[in-house]
Short mmCIF file of C-alpha atoms in Angstrom, two decimals:
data_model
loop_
_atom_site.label_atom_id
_atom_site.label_comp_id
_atom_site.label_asym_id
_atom_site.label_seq_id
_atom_site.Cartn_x
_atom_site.Cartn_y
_atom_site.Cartn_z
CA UNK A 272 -37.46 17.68 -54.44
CA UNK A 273 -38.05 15.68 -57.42
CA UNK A 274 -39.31 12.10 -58.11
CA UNK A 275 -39.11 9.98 -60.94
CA UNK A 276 -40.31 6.43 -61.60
CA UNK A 277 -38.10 4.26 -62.84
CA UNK A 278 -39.93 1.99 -65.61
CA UNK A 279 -37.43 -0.66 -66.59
CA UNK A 280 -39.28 -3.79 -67.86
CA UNK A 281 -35.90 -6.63 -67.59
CA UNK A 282 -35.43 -5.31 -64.03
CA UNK A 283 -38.83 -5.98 -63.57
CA UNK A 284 -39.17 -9.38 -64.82
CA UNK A 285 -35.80 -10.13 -63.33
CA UNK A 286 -36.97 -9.31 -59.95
CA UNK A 287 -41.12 -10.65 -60.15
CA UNK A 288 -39.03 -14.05 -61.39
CA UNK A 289 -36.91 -13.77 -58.33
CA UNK A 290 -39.60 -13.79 -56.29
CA UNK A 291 -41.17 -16.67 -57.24
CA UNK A 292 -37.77 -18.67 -57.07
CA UNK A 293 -38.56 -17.72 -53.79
CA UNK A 294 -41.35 -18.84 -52.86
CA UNK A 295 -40.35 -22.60 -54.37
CA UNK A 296 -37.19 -22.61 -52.38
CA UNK A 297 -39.15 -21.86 -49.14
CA UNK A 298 -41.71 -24.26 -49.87
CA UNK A 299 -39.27 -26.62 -50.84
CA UNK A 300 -37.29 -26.34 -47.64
CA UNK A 301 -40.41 -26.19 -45.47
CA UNK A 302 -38.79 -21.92 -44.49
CA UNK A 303 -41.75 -20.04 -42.94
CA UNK A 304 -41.46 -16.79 -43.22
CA UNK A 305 -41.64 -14.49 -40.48
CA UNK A 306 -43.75 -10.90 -40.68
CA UNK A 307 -41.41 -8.23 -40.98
CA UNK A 308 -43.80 -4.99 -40.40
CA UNK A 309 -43.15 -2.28 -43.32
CA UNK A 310 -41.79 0.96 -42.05
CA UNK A 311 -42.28 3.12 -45.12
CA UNK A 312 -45.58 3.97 -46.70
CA UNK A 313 -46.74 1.43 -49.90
CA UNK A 314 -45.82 2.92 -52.55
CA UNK A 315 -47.26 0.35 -54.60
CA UNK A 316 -50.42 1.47 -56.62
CA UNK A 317 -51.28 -1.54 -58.32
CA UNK A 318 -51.32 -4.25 -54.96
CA UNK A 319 -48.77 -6.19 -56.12
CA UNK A 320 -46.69 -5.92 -52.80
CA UNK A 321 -46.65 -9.43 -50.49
CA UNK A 322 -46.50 -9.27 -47.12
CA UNK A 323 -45.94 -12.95 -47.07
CA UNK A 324 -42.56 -12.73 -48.52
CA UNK A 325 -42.37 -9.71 -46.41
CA UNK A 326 -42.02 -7.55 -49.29
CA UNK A 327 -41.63 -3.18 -48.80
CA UNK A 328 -39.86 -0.23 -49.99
CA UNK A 329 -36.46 0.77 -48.88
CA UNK A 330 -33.87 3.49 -49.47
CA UNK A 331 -30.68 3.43 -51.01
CA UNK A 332 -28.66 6.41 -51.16
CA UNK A 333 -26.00 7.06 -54.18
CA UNK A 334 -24.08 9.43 -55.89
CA UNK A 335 -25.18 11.10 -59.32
CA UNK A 336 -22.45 8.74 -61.15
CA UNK A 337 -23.92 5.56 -60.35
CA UNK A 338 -27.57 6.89 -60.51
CA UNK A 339 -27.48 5.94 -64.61
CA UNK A 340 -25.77 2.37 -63.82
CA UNK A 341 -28.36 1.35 -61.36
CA UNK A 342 -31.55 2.89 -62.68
CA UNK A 343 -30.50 0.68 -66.16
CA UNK A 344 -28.79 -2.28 -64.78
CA UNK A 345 -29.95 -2.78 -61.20
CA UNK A 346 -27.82 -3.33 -58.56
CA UNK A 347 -24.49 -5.93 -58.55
CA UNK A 348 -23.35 -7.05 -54.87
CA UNK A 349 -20.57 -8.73 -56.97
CA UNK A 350 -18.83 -4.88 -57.05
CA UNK A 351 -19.73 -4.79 -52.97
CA UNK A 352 -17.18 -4.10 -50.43
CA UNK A 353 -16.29 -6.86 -48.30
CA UNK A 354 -15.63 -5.21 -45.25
CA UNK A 355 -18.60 -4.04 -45.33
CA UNK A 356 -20.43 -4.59 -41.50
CA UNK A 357 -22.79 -7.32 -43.28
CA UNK A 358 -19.95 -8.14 -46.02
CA UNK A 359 -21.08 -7.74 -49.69
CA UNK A 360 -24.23 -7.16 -50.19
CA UNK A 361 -26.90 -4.26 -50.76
CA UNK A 362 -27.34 -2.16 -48.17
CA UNK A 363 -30.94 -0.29 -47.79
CA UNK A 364 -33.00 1.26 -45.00
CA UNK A 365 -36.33 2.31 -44.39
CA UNK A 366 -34.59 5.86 -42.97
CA UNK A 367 -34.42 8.57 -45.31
CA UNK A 368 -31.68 10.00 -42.68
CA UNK A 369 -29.25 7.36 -43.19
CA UNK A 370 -30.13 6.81 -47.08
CA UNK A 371 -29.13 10.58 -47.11
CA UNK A 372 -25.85 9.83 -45.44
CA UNK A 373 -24.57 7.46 -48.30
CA UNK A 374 -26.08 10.16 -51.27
CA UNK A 375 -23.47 12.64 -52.45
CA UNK A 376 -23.93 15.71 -53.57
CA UNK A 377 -23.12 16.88 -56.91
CA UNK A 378 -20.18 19.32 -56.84
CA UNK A 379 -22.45 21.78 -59.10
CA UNK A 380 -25.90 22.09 -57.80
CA UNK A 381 -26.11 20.09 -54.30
CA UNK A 382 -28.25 17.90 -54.85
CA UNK A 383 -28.73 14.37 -53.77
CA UNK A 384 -30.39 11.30 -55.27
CA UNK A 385 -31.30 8.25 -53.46
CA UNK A 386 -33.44 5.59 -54.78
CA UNK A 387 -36.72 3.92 -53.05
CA UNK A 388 -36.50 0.39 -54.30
CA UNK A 389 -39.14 -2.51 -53.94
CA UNK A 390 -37.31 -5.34 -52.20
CA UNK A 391 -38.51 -8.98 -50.88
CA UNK A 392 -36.71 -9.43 -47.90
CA UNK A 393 -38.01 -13.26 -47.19
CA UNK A 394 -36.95 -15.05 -44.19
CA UNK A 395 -34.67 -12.37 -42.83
CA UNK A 396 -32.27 -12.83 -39.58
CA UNK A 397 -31.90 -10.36 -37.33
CA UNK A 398 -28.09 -9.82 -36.54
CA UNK A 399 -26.76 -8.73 -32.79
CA UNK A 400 -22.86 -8.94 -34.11
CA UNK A 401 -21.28 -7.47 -37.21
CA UNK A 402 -21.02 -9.65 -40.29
CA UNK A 403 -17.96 -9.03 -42.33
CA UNK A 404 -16.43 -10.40 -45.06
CA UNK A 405 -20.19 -11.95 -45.89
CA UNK A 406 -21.55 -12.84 -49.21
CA UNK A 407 -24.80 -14.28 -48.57
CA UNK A 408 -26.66 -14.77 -45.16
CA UNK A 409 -25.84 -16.86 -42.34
CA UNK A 410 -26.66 -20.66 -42.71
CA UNK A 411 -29.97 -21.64 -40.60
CA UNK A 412 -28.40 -24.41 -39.03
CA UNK A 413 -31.19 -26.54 -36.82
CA UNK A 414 -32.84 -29.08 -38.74
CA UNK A 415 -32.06 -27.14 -41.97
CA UNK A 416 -29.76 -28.95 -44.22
CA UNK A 417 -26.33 -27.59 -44.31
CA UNK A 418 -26.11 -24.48 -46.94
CA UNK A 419 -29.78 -23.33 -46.48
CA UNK A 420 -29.64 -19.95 -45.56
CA UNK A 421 -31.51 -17.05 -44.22
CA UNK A 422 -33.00 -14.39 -47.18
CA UNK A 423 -31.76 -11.52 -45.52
CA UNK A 424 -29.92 -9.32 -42.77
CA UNK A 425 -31.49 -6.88 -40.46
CA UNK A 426 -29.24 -5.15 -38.30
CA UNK A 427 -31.02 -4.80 -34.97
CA UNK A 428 -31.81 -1.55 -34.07
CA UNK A 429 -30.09 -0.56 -30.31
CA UNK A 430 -29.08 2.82 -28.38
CA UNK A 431 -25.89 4.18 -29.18
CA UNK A 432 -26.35 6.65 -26.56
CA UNK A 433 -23.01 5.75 -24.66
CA UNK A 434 -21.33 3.99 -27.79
CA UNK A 435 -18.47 5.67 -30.31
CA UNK A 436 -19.71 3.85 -33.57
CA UNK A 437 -22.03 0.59 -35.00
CA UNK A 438 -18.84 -1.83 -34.70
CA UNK A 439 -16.64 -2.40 -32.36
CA UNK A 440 -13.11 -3.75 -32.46
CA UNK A 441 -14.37 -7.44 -31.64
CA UNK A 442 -16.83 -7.18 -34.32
CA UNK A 443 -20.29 -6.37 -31.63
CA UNK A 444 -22.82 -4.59 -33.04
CA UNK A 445 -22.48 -1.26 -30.77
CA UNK A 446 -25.18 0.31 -31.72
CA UNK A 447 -27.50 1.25 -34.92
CA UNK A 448 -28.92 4.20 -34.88
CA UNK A 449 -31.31 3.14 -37.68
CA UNK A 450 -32.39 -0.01 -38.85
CA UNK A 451 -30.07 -0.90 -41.95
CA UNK A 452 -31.24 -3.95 -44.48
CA UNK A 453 -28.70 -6.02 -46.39
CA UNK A 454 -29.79 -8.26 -49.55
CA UNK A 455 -27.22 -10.91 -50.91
CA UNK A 456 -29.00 -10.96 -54.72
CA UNK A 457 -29.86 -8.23 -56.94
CA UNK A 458 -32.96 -9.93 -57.82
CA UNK A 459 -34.56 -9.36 -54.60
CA UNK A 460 -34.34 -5.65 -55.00
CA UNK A 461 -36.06 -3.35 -58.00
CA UNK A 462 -35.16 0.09 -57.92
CA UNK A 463 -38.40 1.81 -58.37
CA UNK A 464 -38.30 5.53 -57.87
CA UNK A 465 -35.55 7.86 -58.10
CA UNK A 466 -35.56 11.00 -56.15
CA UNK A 467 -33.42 14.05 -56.40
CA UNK A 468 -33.32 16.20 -53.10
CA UNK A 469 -31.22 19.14 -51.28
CA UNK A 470 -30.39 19.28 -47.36
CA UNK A 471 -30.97 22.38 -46.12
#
């Protein structure tokens, strides 16, 4: 196993500006953000990480061709799949099981490479039913104005003991076996660390 930090300054700025755009939306809006505990270890060494904006590290497993394309240009959930359970979006999880899952192995040597990425999750909503053909979160509804919406998806973890997959045919939720995290904007997620790994 192998890590590497990833030190690339306009993904950084990108993503410290996207957190500040926000905090002004949520105090614009009057959002209060809900804790979200952290699952994974801080990685962070210099204490920049907020738990307000219930910021943490995730996973994201990916193959060796798109390792280049994200470490240099971030992720793009304009090139996401639609039908993806949550729709279009970046999918991450604090599981280094089910990061693994989605990290394929080079034809060569066998290795994998996932990335742990620093992402703000805000205001997230956790989801009981699949949400396909999504490209941002739902709408708050309430006494939100129409269009606000939540910051992120969290599909709720549930036994799928006695269940043949995550969704079923009328779009339920069935069953995660680990938590999975889905961000609508790149700039919410800054792929810190890169690490190269084999399954044995």
């Amino acid at each position: 196993t192998e890590i590497e930090r990833n030190e690339n300054l306009h993904l950084w700025k990108a993503y410290w500006h996207g957190k500040r755009e926000l905090v002004d939306r949520h105090y614009a809006y009057n959002i209060r953000v809900r804790p979200t505990p952290a699952k994974l270890p801080d990685f962070d060494k210099d204490g920049l990480v907020d738990p307000n904006l219930n910021e943490m590290f995730l996973f994201h497993g990916t193959s060796h061709e798109m390792l280049g394309v994200i470490a240099d240009h971030g992720f793009d959930e304009r090139v996401s799949a639609l039908n993806g359970g949550y729709g279009a979006g970046i999918y991450l999880t604090d599981d280094f099981c089910k990061a693994s899952e989605y990290a394929s192995a080079d034809s060569a040597t066998g290795d994998k490479v996932l990335f742990i990425n620093r992402v703000v999750l805000g205001d997230p909503i956790f989801m009981k039913s699949a949400l396909r053909n999504a490209r941002r979160p739902p709408e708050r509804g309430g006494d939100f104005s129409p269009g606000t919406t939540f910051d992120s998806v969290i599909a709720t973890t549930v036994s799928t003991k006695f269940s043949p997959g995550p969704i079923g045919s009328g779009g339920e939720v069935r069953g995660e076996e680990h938590r999975e995290i889905v961000v609508y904007d790149h700039h919410q997620v800054y792929p810190e660390y890169i690490v190269h790994f084999k399954l044995v």
